[in-house]
């Protein structure tokens, strides 16, 4: 996809299977919205093959749109219509719409069904958007940064709604720049940086996260250092605030050695901390790398 | 297609009626204008020179303000609401659904035409009841056709202008700065017989003059026959066609200002 001389996204290769929640993760300006707009049929691509629900979105018609739901990154409520009227209006566009009241309940807006769309809070507007995307009972739903600009409780509420869609058997294509959002919701994640996919996998395995070293940190009394078992001594690195750190690829073995030794010495190691690399650690290292040179 | 257009129309009309700004500018303001102009300048045997003779000034204002009412309902209101809905992403979300573009447009145009017909009926009744502005039965069909052609044309022009404006805040000032001067030189606020020749010639290029003239023909007691002002209607319709051509080439469903 090209804008003038700037290539917004290139060589993206994606497969999303039926019934999964797929998260497209990347920093602002990475090309997420460009990609999702190509998939939604809003934008023409300069090259490549795209197939969404067996059709090319660039030429797909009403019958195809009947099977997708779209939550745009930025869209205001319908002016002059209540929540229920918005949904009745949109229900009329589809061949087999869902029940209006049931859909309102699904997104938790029953108490606000009679309110004008413009009277809703930011989080409620987003949930109305989700309801509008669901009303046609689509097979595939696009959610473009559904919680950007939300306070934490509104984000949680929206996540619960999205997670609930999994039980309806919908396929969901989610773009986000929040790690925790992708981790909470997605079955599979692809990380986009500077227009290319730099990693793809589940939240647990992304970027080799499952093979990355676990960090064990603790404060070691100076006198005790000399008595450390031989197997551990060369692994000790110094961490922040005078802590000692072991980066371990077999954390169970090293923890067992460490605790055995500490109990023998009568040491508490009260501040011991064992941490798996977070998705954020993986993401930051992935998006900082030049595409093509990263760990796959 | 027709069913979907009607569905779209019902919700459009409901949203229109709930908007106090569109109610005021589209429904209340033309009534206010008619009462003020016809009362201030009409009465006391005041007459105005028109084609074929003179008529009461208060009667003269009725077709003029009907033209203003049609233009407010179809052109100004449409440009303002469409640019606002486009820039806020409402139109884009519509395009993500199966409803065809033609049904969205037809529903919106139908709203404007129905509102234009309603405001025409109100102004007609006020003119009839308070200012003795009678439409002879033989010219009534011509009046109805003119209102519909006018409303349709100004909807098309509304889509054309909306496709050229990129910012919803400028919709109101742009539409008003186009229309206000045209009202003054097109026989809406003052009769063209008091204007300098060159201003009348300028006005003759634009559709407002021809819409007002065609409406006046239906009210003019000196009109003979059915009162169809064919040449005026033709100019109005030609502008409508030009509007369609611009809209088809330039209209966008997605926000333009980023």
Coordinates of C-alpha atoms in Angstrom, one line a residue:
Chain A
X1 CA 0.0 0.0 0.0
X2 CA 1.5 3.3 -1.1
X3 CA 0.8 6.9 -0.3
X4 CA 2.8 8.9 -2.8
X5 CA 6.3 7.8 -2.3
X6 CA 5.8 6.5 1.2
X7 CA 5.0 2.8 1.5
X8 CA 2.7 2.6 4.5
X9 CA 2.7 -1.2 4.8
X10 CA 4.7 -3.8 2.8
X11 CA 4.9 -7.5 2.5
X12 CA 2.3 -8.2 5.2
X13 CA 1.4 -11.9 5.2
X14 CA -1.5 -12.7 7.5
X15 CA -3.9 -15.6 8.0
X16 CA -6.8 -15.2 10.4
X17 CA -8.8 -18.4 11.1
X18 CA -12.5 -18.7 11.7
X19 CA -13.6 -18.0 15.3
X20 CA -10.4 -16.6 16.6
X21 CA -9.6 -13.2 18.1
X22 CA -6.6 -11.9 16.2
X23 CA -4.8 -8.8 17.5
X24 CA -2.8 -6.6 15.3
X25 CA -0.4 -4.8 17.6
X26 CA 1.9 -2.0 16.7
X27 CA 2.9 1.6 17.7
X28 CA 1.1 4.6 16.3
X29 CA 1.9 5.1 12.6
X30 CA 3.0 1.5 12.1
X31 CA 0.4 0.9 9.4
X32 CA -2.3 -0.8 11.5
X33 CA -5.2 1.4 10.3
X34 CA -4.0 1.3 6.7
X35 CA -4.0 -2.5 6.8
X36 CA -7.4 -2.7 8.5
X37 CA -8.9 -0.2 6.0
X38 CA -7.7 -2.4 3.1
X39 CA -9.3 -5.4 4.7
X40 CA -12.5 -3.5 5.3
X41 CA -12.6 -2.3 1.7
X42 CA -12.2 1.4 2.5
X43 CA -8.8 1.7 0.9
X44 CA -7.3 0.4 -2.4
X45 CA -4.0 -1.4 -2.2
X46 CA -1.2 -0.8 -4.6
X47 CA -0.3 -4.5 -4.7
X48 CA -0.7 -8.0 -3.3
X49 CA -3.7 -10.3 -2.8
X50 CA -6.3 -9.8 -0.1
X51 CA -9.1 -12.3 0.6
X52 CA -11.6 -11.7 3.3
X53 CA -14.5 -14.1 3.7
X54 CA -13.6 -15.5 0.2
X55 CA -13.8 -12.1 -1.5
X56 CA -11.5 -9.3 -2.4
X57 CA -12.7 -6.4 -0.2
X58 CA -11.8 -3.9 -2.9
X59 CA -14.6 -5.2 -5.2
X60 CA -16.9 -6.9 -2.6
X61 CA -20.5 -5.8 -2.5
X62 CA -23.6 -5.7 -0.3
X63 CA -23.7 -9.5 0.3
X64 CA -20.1 -9.4 1.7
X65 CA -20.9 -6.3 3.9
X66 CA -23.8 -8.3 5.2
X67 CA -21.3 -10.6 6.8
X68 CA -18.9 -8.1 8.4
X69 CA -19.2 -5.7 11.2
X70 CA -16.9 -2.7 11.6
X71 CA -16.0 -0.6 14.6
X72 CA -14.1 2.4 13.3
X73 CA -11.4 4.1 15.2
X74 CA -13.3 7.3 15.3
X75 CA -17.0 7.7 14.7
X76 CA -19.7 9.8 16.4
X77 CA -23.1 8.4 17.3
X78 CA -26.0 9.0 14.9
X79 CA -27.2 12.6 15.6
X80 CA -30.8 12.9 16.8
X81 CA -31.4 9.2 17.5
X82 CA -31.5 7.2 20.7
X83 CA -29.4 4.1 21.4
X84 CA -32.4 1.8 20.5
X85 CA -33.2 3.9 17.4
X86 CA -29.6 3.7 16.2
X87 CA -29.7 0.0 16.4
X88 CA -33.2 -0.3 14.8
X89 CA -31.8 1.9 11.9
X90 CA -28.8 -0.4 11.4
X91 CA -30.8 -3.6 11.9
X92 CA -32.8 -2.5 8.8
X93 CA -29.6 -2.6 6.7
X94 CA -29.0 -6.4 7.2
X95 CA -30.8 -9.5 5.9
X96 CA -30.7 -11.4 9.2
X97 CA -30.2 -8.9 12.0
X98 CA -29.9 -9.8 15.7
X99 CA -32.6 -8.8 18.1
X100 CA -32.2 -5.1 19.0
X101 CA -32.9 -5.4 22.8
X102 CA -30.7 -8.5 23.2
X103 CA -27.8 -6.7 21.4
X104 CA -28.2 -3.7 23.7
X105 CA -28.1 -6.0 26.7
X106 CA -25.0 -7.7 25.3
X107 CA -23.0 -4.5 25.4
X108 CA -24.5 -3.5 28.7
X109 CA -26.4 -0.4 27.6
X110 CA -29.9 -1.6 28.6
X111 CA -30.2 1.2 31.2
X112 CA -29.3 3.8 28.5
X113 CA -31.4 2.4 25.6
X114 CA -33.6 5.5 25.5
X115 CA -30.8 8.0 25.8
X116 CA -29.6 10.0 22.8
X117 CA -26.3 8.6 21.4
X118 CA -24.8 12.0 21.8
X119 CA -25.5 11.9 25.6
X120 CA -23.4 8.8 26.2
X121 CA -20.0 8.8 27.8
X122 CA -16.9 7.9 25.8
X123 CA -17.0 4.3 27.0
X124 CA -20.7 3.9 26.4
X125 CA -20.4 5.4 22.8
X126 CA -17.8 2.7 22.1
X127 CA -20.1 0.0 23.3
X128 CA -22.8 1.5 21.1
X129 CA -20.3 1.2 18.2
X130 CA -19.7 -2.4 19.1
X131 CA -23.5 -3.0 19.2
X132 CA -23.8 -1.4 15.8
X133 CA -21.1 -3.7 14.4
X134 CA -22.9 -6.7 15.9
X135 CA -26.5 -5.9 15.0
X136 CA -26.2 -7.6 11.5
X137 CA -25.0 -10.8 13.2
X138 CA -21.7 -10.7 11.2
X139 CA -19.2 -13.6 10.9
X140 CA -16.2 -11.2 11.1
X141 CA -15.8 -8.1 13.1
X142 CA -13.1 -5.4 12.8
X143 CA -12.3 -3.4 15.9
X144 CA -9.9 -0.6 15.3
X145 CA -8.3 0.6 18.6
X146 CA -11.5 0.0 20.5
X147 CA -10.3 1.4 23.8
X148 CA -8.0 4.3 22.9
X149 CA -8.7 7.2 25.2
X150 CA -10.6 5.2 27.8
X151 CA -10.3 5.2 31.6
X152 CA -9.3 1.8 33.1
X153 CA -12.8 0.8 34.1
X154 CA -14.3 1.7 30.7
X155 CA -11.5 -0.4 29.1
X156 CA -12.3 -3.4 31.3
X157 CA -16.0 -3.1 30.6
X158 CA -15.3 -3.0 26.8
X159 CA -12.9 -5.9 27.1
X160 CA -15.6 -8.0 28.7
X161 CA -18.0 -7.2 25.9
X162 CA -15.3 -8.2 23.3
X163 CA -14.4 -11.3 25.1
X164 CA -18.1 -12.2 25.2
X165 CA -18.2 -12.2 21.4
X166 CA -15.9 -15.2 21.4
X167 CA -18.8 -17.3 22.8
X168 CA -20.9 -16.1 19.8
X169 CA -18.4 -17.8 17.5
X170 CA -17.4 -14.5 15.8
X171 CA -14.0 -14.0 14.2
X172 CA -12.5 -10.8 15.5
X173 CA -9.7 -8.7 14.0
X174 CA -8.5 -6.2 16.6
X175 CA -5.9 -3.5 16.2
X176 CA -4.5 -2.0 19.3
X177 CA -1.3 -0.4 20.7
X178 CA -2.0 -1.8 24.2
X179 CA -0.1 -4.9 25.2
X180 CA -2.4 -5.8 28.0
X181 CA -5.4 -5.5 25.6
X182 CA -3.9 -7.9 23.2
X183 CA -2.8 -10.3 26.0
X184 CA -6.3 -10.2 27.6
X185 CA -8.3 -10.7 24.4
X186 CA -6.3 -12.3 21.7
X187 CA -5.8 -15.9 20.7
X188 CA -3.1 -14.8 18.3
X189 CA -1.0 -11.6 17.9
X190 CA 0.9 -10.1 15.1
X191 CA 3.3 -7.3 15.8
X192 CA 3.6 -4.6 13.1
X193 CA 6.5 -2.2 13.1
X194 CA 7.3 0.4 10.4
X195 CA 4.9 -1.3 8.0
X196 CA 6.1 -4.9 8.4
X197 CA 5.2 -7.8 10.6
X198 CA 8.1 -8.5 13.0
X199 CA 6.5 -11.3 15.0
X200 CA 3.5 -13.5 15.1
X201 CA 2.2 -15.9 17.7
X202 CA 0.2 -16.3 20.9
X203 CA 0.6 -13.9 23.8
X204 CA 2.8 -16.6 25.5
X205 CA 5.0 -17.5 22.6
X206 CA 5.3 -14.1 20.8
X207 CA 8.8 -13.2 19.8
X208 CA 10.1 -16.4 21.5
X209 CA 8.8 -15.1 24.8
X210 CA 8.4 -18.7 26.1
X211 CA 12.2 -19.3 25.5
X212 CA 13.4 -16.0 26.9
X213 CA 15.3 -16.0 30.2
X214 CA 13.4 -15.6 33.4
X215 CA 14.8 -12.9 35.7
X216 CA 15.4 -13.9 39.4
X217 CA 16.4 -11.0 41.5
X218 CA 17.2 -10.7 45.3
X219 CA 19.4 -8.8 47.7
X220 CA 22.5 -10.8 48.8
X221 CA 24.2 -10.0 52.1
X222 CA 27.8 -9.1 51.1
X223 CA 29.4 -11.7 53.4
X224 CA 27.2 -14.5 52.0
X225 CA 28.4 -14.1 48.4
X226 CA 31.5 -16.2 48.9
X227 CA 29.5 -19.2 50.1
X228 CA 27.2 -19.3 47.0
X229 CA 27.2 -22.7 45.2
X230 CA 29.7 -22.9 42.3
X231 CA 26.9 -23.5 39.8
X232 CA 25.3 -20.1 40.6
X233 CA 28.3 -17.9 41.2
X234 CA 29.2 -17.2 37.6
X235 CA 25.5 -16.4 36.8
X236 CA 25.2 -13.5 39.2
X237 CA 24.9 -10.1 37.6
X238 CA 24.3 -6.9 39.5
X239 CA 20.9 -5.4 39.2
X240 CA 19.5 -2.0 40.3
X241 CA 19.6 -0.8 43.9
X242 CA 22.3 -3.3 44.8
X243 CA 20.3 -6.3 43.9
X244 CA 21.7 -9.4 42.4
X245 CA 20.2 -10.8 39.3
X246 CA 20.2 -14.2 37.6
X247 CA 18.9 -14.4 34.1
X248 CA 18.0 -18.1 33.8
X249 CA 16.7 -20.2 31.0
X250 CA 16.1 -23.0 33.5
X251 CA 14.7 -21.1 36.4
X252 CA 13.4 -24.1 38.3
X253 CA 16.9 -25.6 38.6
X254 CA 18.5 -22.3 39.6
X255 CA 15.7 -21.5 42.1
X256 CA 16.1 -24.9 43.7
X257 CA 19.9 -24.4 44.1
X258 CA 19.3 -20.9 45.4
X259 CA 16.7 -21.8 48.0
X260 CA 18.6 -24.9 49.2
X261 CA 21.7 -22.7 49.8
X262 CA 19.7 -19.9 51.4
X263 CA 18.0 -22.2 53.9
X264 CA 21.3 -23.8 54.8
X265 CA 22.7 -20.4 55.4
X266 CA 19.6 -19.2 57.3
X267 CA 19.0 -16.4 54.9
X268 CA 15.6 -15.0 54.2
X269 CA 16.1 -13.4 50.8
X270 CA 12.9 -11.5 51.6
X271 CA 12.8 -9.4 48.4
X272 CA 13.2 -12.3 46.0
X273 CA 11.4 -11.7 42.7
X274 CA 10.9 -14.1 39.8
X275 CA 9.7 -12.6 36.7
X276 CA 8.9 -14.0 33.2
X277 CA 9.5 -11.5 30.4
X278 CA 6.3 -9.5 29.9
X279 CA 4.6 -9.1 26.6
X280 CA 5.6 -5.5 26.8
X281 CA 9.3 -6.4 27.2
X282 CA 9.0 -8.6 24.1
X283 CA 7.0 -5.9 22.2
X284 CA 9.4 -3.1 23.0
X285 CA 12.4 -5.1 21.9
X286 CA 10.5 -6.2 18.7
X287 CA 9.4 -2.7 17.7
X288 CA 12.8 -1.2 18.4
X289 CA 14.5 -3.5 16.0
X290 CA 14.8 -2.9 12.3
X291 CA 12.4 -5.2 10.4
X292 CA 14.1 -8.2 9.0
X293 CA 16.8 -8.3 11.6
X294 CA 14.6 -9.4 14.5
X295 CA 14.3 -12.7 16.2
X296 CA 11.6 -14.7 14.7
Chain B
X1 CA -33.7 -0.4 -2.7
X2 CA -37.0 1.5 -2.3
X3 CA -37.6 -0.2 1.0
X4 CA -34.2 0.6 2.3
X5 CA -34.5 4.2 1.1
X6 CA -37.8 4.6 3.0
X7 CA -36.3 3.0 6.1
X8 CA -33.4 5.5 5.9
X9 CA -35.8 8.4 5.3
X10 CA -37.9 7.6 8.4
X11 CA -34.9 7.8 10.7
X12 CA -33.5 10.8 8.9
X13 CA -36.7 12.7 9.2
X14 CA -37.0 11.9 12.9
X15 CA -33.4 13.1 13.5
X16 CA -34.1 16.2 11.6
X17 CA -37.2 17.1 13.6
X18 CA -35.3 16.5 16.9
X19 CA -32.6 19.0 15.9
X20 CA -33.5 22.5 17.2
X21 CA -31.0 24.2 14.9
X22 CA -32.6 22.7 11.8
X23 CA -36.1 23.3 13.1
X24 CA -35.3 27.0 13.6
X25 CA -33.4 27.7 10.4
X26 CA -35.6 25.5 8.2
X27 CA -39.1 25.8 9.6
X28 CA -39.3 28.9 11.8
X29 CA -37.0 31.3 9.9
X30 CA -38.9 31.2 6.6
X31 CA -42.2 31.9 8.5
X32 CA -40.6 34.7 10.3
X33 CA -39.2 36.2 7.1
X34 CA -42.6 36.0 5.3
X35 CA -44.5 37.6 8.2
X36 CA -41.9 40.4 8.5
X37 CA -41.4 41.2 4.9
X38 CA -45.0 41.0 3.9
X39 CA -46.1 43.1 6.9
X40 CA -43.3 45.7 6.8
X41 CA -43.3 46.2 3.0
X42 CA -46.8 45.1 2.1
X43 CA -50.2 46.5 3.1
X44 CA -51.7 50.0 2.6
X45 CA -52.2 49.3 -1.1
X46 CA -48.5 48.8 -1.7
X47 CA -47.9 47.1 -5.0
X48 CA -45.0 45.6 -6.8
X49 CA -44.2 45.6 -10.5
X50 CA -43.9 42.2 -12.0
X51 CA -44.3 40.5 -15.4
X52 CA -47.5 41.6 -17.0
X53 CA -48.6 44.2 -14.4
X54 CA -48.6 44.8 -10.6
X55 CA -49.5 42.7 -7.6
X56 CA -49.8 43.4 -3.9
X57 CA -46.4 43.5 -2.3
X58 CA -47.5 41.1 0.4
X59 CA -48.5 38.6 -2.2
X60 CA -45.2 39.1 -4.1
X61 CA -43.3 37.9 -1.0
X62 CA -45.1 34.6 -0.7
X63 CA -43.5 32.8 -3.6
X64 CA -40.1 34.5 -2.9
X65 CA -40.1 33.2 0.7
X66 CA -41.3 29.8 -0.5
X67 CA -38.1 29.7 -2.7
X68 CA -36.1 30.6 0.4
X69 CA -37.8 27.8 2.4
X70 CA -37.1 25.2 -0.3
X71 CA -33.4 26.3 -0.4
X72 CA -33.1 26.2 3.4
X73 CA -34.6 22.7 3.6
X74 CA -32.8 21.2 0.7
X75 CA -29.5 23.1 0.2
X76 CA -28.4 24.7 3.4
X77 CA -29.7 22.0 5.8
X78 CA -28.3 19.2 3.6
X79 CA -24.8 20.7 3.3
X80 CA -24.6 21.3 7.0
X81 CA -25.8 17.9 8.1
X82 CA -23.8 16.0 5.5
X83 CA -20.5 17.6 6.1
X84 CA -20.9 17.2 9.9
X85 CA -21.8 13.5 9.5
X86 CA -19.0 12.9 7.1
X87 CA -16.3 14.6 9.3
X88 CA -17.5 12.7 12.4
X89 CA -17.3 9.3 10.7
X90 CA -21.1 8.7 10.7
X91 CA -21.2 8.4 6.9
X92 CA -18.1 6.1 6.8
X93 CA -19.8 3.8 9.3
X94 CA -22.8 3.7 7.1
X95 CA -20.7 2.7 4.2
X96 CA -19.4 -0.3 6.1
X97 CA -22.9 -1.7 6.2
X98 CA -24.7 -3.4 3.3
X99 CA -27.0 -0.4 2.5
X100 CA -26.2 0.8 -1.0
X101 CA -25.0 4.4 -1.4
X102 CA -28.0 5.2 -3.6
X103 CA -30.4 4.3 -0.7
X104 CA -28.5 6.5 1.7
X105 CA -28.6 9.4 -0.7
X106 CA -32.3 8.8 -1.7
X107 CA -33.3 8.7 2.0
X108 CA -31.6 11.9 2.7
X109 CA -32.9 13.6 -0.5
X110 CA -36.4 12.4 0.3
X111 CA -36.1 14.0 3.8
X112 CA -35.2 17.3 2.2
X113 CA -38.0 17.1 -0.3
X114 CA -40.6 16.3 2.3
X115 CA -39.4 19.1 4.5
X116 CA -39.4 21.5 1.6
X117 CA -43.0 20.5 0.7
X118 CA -44.1 20.9 4.3
X119 CA -42.6 24.4 4.7
X120 CA -44.1 25.3 1.3
X121 CA -47.6 24.2 2.5
X122 CA -47.1 26.3 5.7
X123 CA -46.1 29.4 3.8
X124 CA -48.9 28.8 1.3
X125 CA -51.4 28.7 4.1
X126 CA -50.0 31.7 5.9
X127 CA -50.0 33.6 2.6
X128 CA -53.5 32.5 1.8
X129 CA -54.9 33.2 5.3
X130 CA -53.1 36.5 6.2
X131 CA -52.0 38.1 2.9
X132 CA -54.7 37.1 0.4
X133 CA -52.1 35.3 -1.7
X134 CA -54.3 32.9 -3.7
X135 CA -53.0 30.3 -6.1
X136 CA -55.5 29.8 -8.9
X137 CA -56.5 26.1 -9.3
X138 CA -55.2 26.2 -12.9
X139 CA -51.6 27.0 -11.8
X140 CA -51.6 24.8 -8.7
X141 CA -50.0 21.8 -10.6
X142 CA -47.3 24.1 -11.9
X143 CA -46.6 25.3 -8.4
X144 CA -46.3 21.7 -7.1
X145 CA -44.0 20.7 -10.0
X146 CA -41.8 23.8 -9.4
X147 CA -41.4 23.0 -5.7
X148 CA -40.4 19.4 -6.4
X149 CA -38.0 20.3 -9.2
X150 CA -36.5 23.1 -7.0
X151 CA -36.1 20.9 -4.0
X152 CA -34.5 18.1 -6.0
X153 CA -32.1 20.5 -7.7
X154 CA -31.0 22.2 -4.5
X155 CA -30.4 18.7 -2.9
X156 CA -28.1 17.9 -5.8
X157 CA -26.3 21.2 -5.4
X158 CA -26.1 20.5 -1.7
X159 CA -24.3 17.3 -2.4
X160 CA -22.0 19.1 -4.8
X161 CA -21.1 21.9 -2.3
X162 CA -20.7 19.4 0.5
X163 CA -18.2 17.5 -1.6
X164 CA -16.1 20.6 -2.0
X165 CA -16.1 21.7 1.6
X166 CA -13.6 19.9 3.8
X167 CA -14.6 21.3 7.2
X168 CA -18.0 21.1 8.8
X169 CA -17.5 24.4 10.7
X170 CA -17.4 26.3 7.4
X171 CA -20.6 24.7 6.0
X172 CA -22.9 27.3 7.6
X173 CA -20.9 30.4 6.6
X174 CA -20.2 29.1 3.1
X175 CA -23.9 28.2 2.3
X176 CA -25.1 31.5 3.7
X177 CA -22.6 33.6 1.9
X178 CA -23.6 31.9 -1.3
X179 CA -27.4 32.3 -0.7
X180 CA -27.9 35.6 1.1
X181 CA -26.6 37.8 -1.8
X182 CA -28.5 35.6 -4.3
X183 CA -31.8 36.2 -2.3
X184 CA -31.3 40.0 -2.6
X185 CA -30.7 40.0 -6.4
X186 CA -33.0 37.1 -7.3
X187 CA -36.4 38.6 -6.4
X188 CA -36.7 36.9 -3.0
X189 CA -36.2 39.9 -0.7
X190 CA -36.7 42.7 -3.2
X191 CA -38.4 42.7 -6.6
X192 CA -35.9 42.6 -9.5
X193 CA -37.7 45.6 -11.2
X194 CA -35.9 47.9 -8.8
X195 CA -32.4 46.4 -9.4
X196 CA -29.8 47.7 -11.9
X197 CA -29.8 45.8 -15.1
X198 CA -26.4 44.3 -14.6
X199 CA -27.4 42.8 -11.2
X200 CA -30.5 41.2 -12.8
X201 CA -28.2 39.7 -15.5
X202 CA -25.9 38.3 -12.9
X203 CA -28.8 36.8 -11.0
X204 CA -30.1 35.3 -14.2
X205 CA -27.1 32.9 -14.3
X206 CA -28.0 31.3 -11.0
X207 CA -30.9 29.0 -10.1
X208 CA -32.3 31.0 -7.2
X209 CA -33.7 33.7 -9.6
X210 CA -35.3 31.1 -11.8
X211 CA -36.9 29.1 -8.9
X212 CA -38.3 32.4 -7.5
X213 CA -39.6 33.4 -11.0
X214 CA -41.2 30.0 -11.6
X215 CA -43.0 30.1 -8.2
X216 CA -44.1 33.7 -8.8
X217 CA -45.6 32.7 -12.2
X218 CA -48.0 30.4 -10.3
X219 CA -49.1 33.3 -8.0
X220 CA -49.2 36.0 -10.8
X221 CA -52.8 36.8 -11.6
X222 CA -51.6 38.0 -15.1
X223 CA -50.3 34.5 -15.9
X224 CA -52.3 32.9 -18.6
X225 CA -52.6 29.1 -19.0
X226 CA -51.3 26.5 -16.6
X227 CA -48.4 28.7 -15.4
X228 CA -45.5 26.4 -16.1
X229 CA -42.4 28.6 -16.5
X230 CA -40.6 26.1 -18.6
X231 CA -37.5 28.1 -19.4
X232 CA -37.0 28.9 -15.7
X233 CA -37.5 25.2 -14.7
X234 CA -35.1 24.2 -17.4
X235 CA -32.3 26.4 -16.0
X236 CA -33.1 25.2 -12.5
X237 CA -32.9 21.5 -13.6
X238 CA -29.7 22.2 -15.5
X239 CA -28.1 23.4 -12.3
X240 CA -29.3 20.2 -10.6
X241 CA -27.7 18.1 -13.3
X242 CA -24.4 20.1 -12.9
X243 CA -24.6 19.4 -9.2
X244 CA -25.0 15.7 -9.8
X245 CA -22.0 15.6 -12.0
X246 CA -19.8 17.3 -9.4
X247 CA -21.1 15.2 -6.6
X248 CA -20.6 11.9 -8.5
X249 CA -17.0 12.9 -9.2
X250 CA -16.1 14.4 -5.9
X251 CA -18.4 13.2 -3.1
X252 CA -16.6 11.3 -0.3
X253 CA -18.0 9.2 2.5
X254 CA -14.9 9.5 4.6
X255 CA -13.6 12.4 6.7
X256 CA -11.5 14.8 4.6
X257 CA -9.9 16.9 7.2
X258 CA -7.1 15.2 8.9

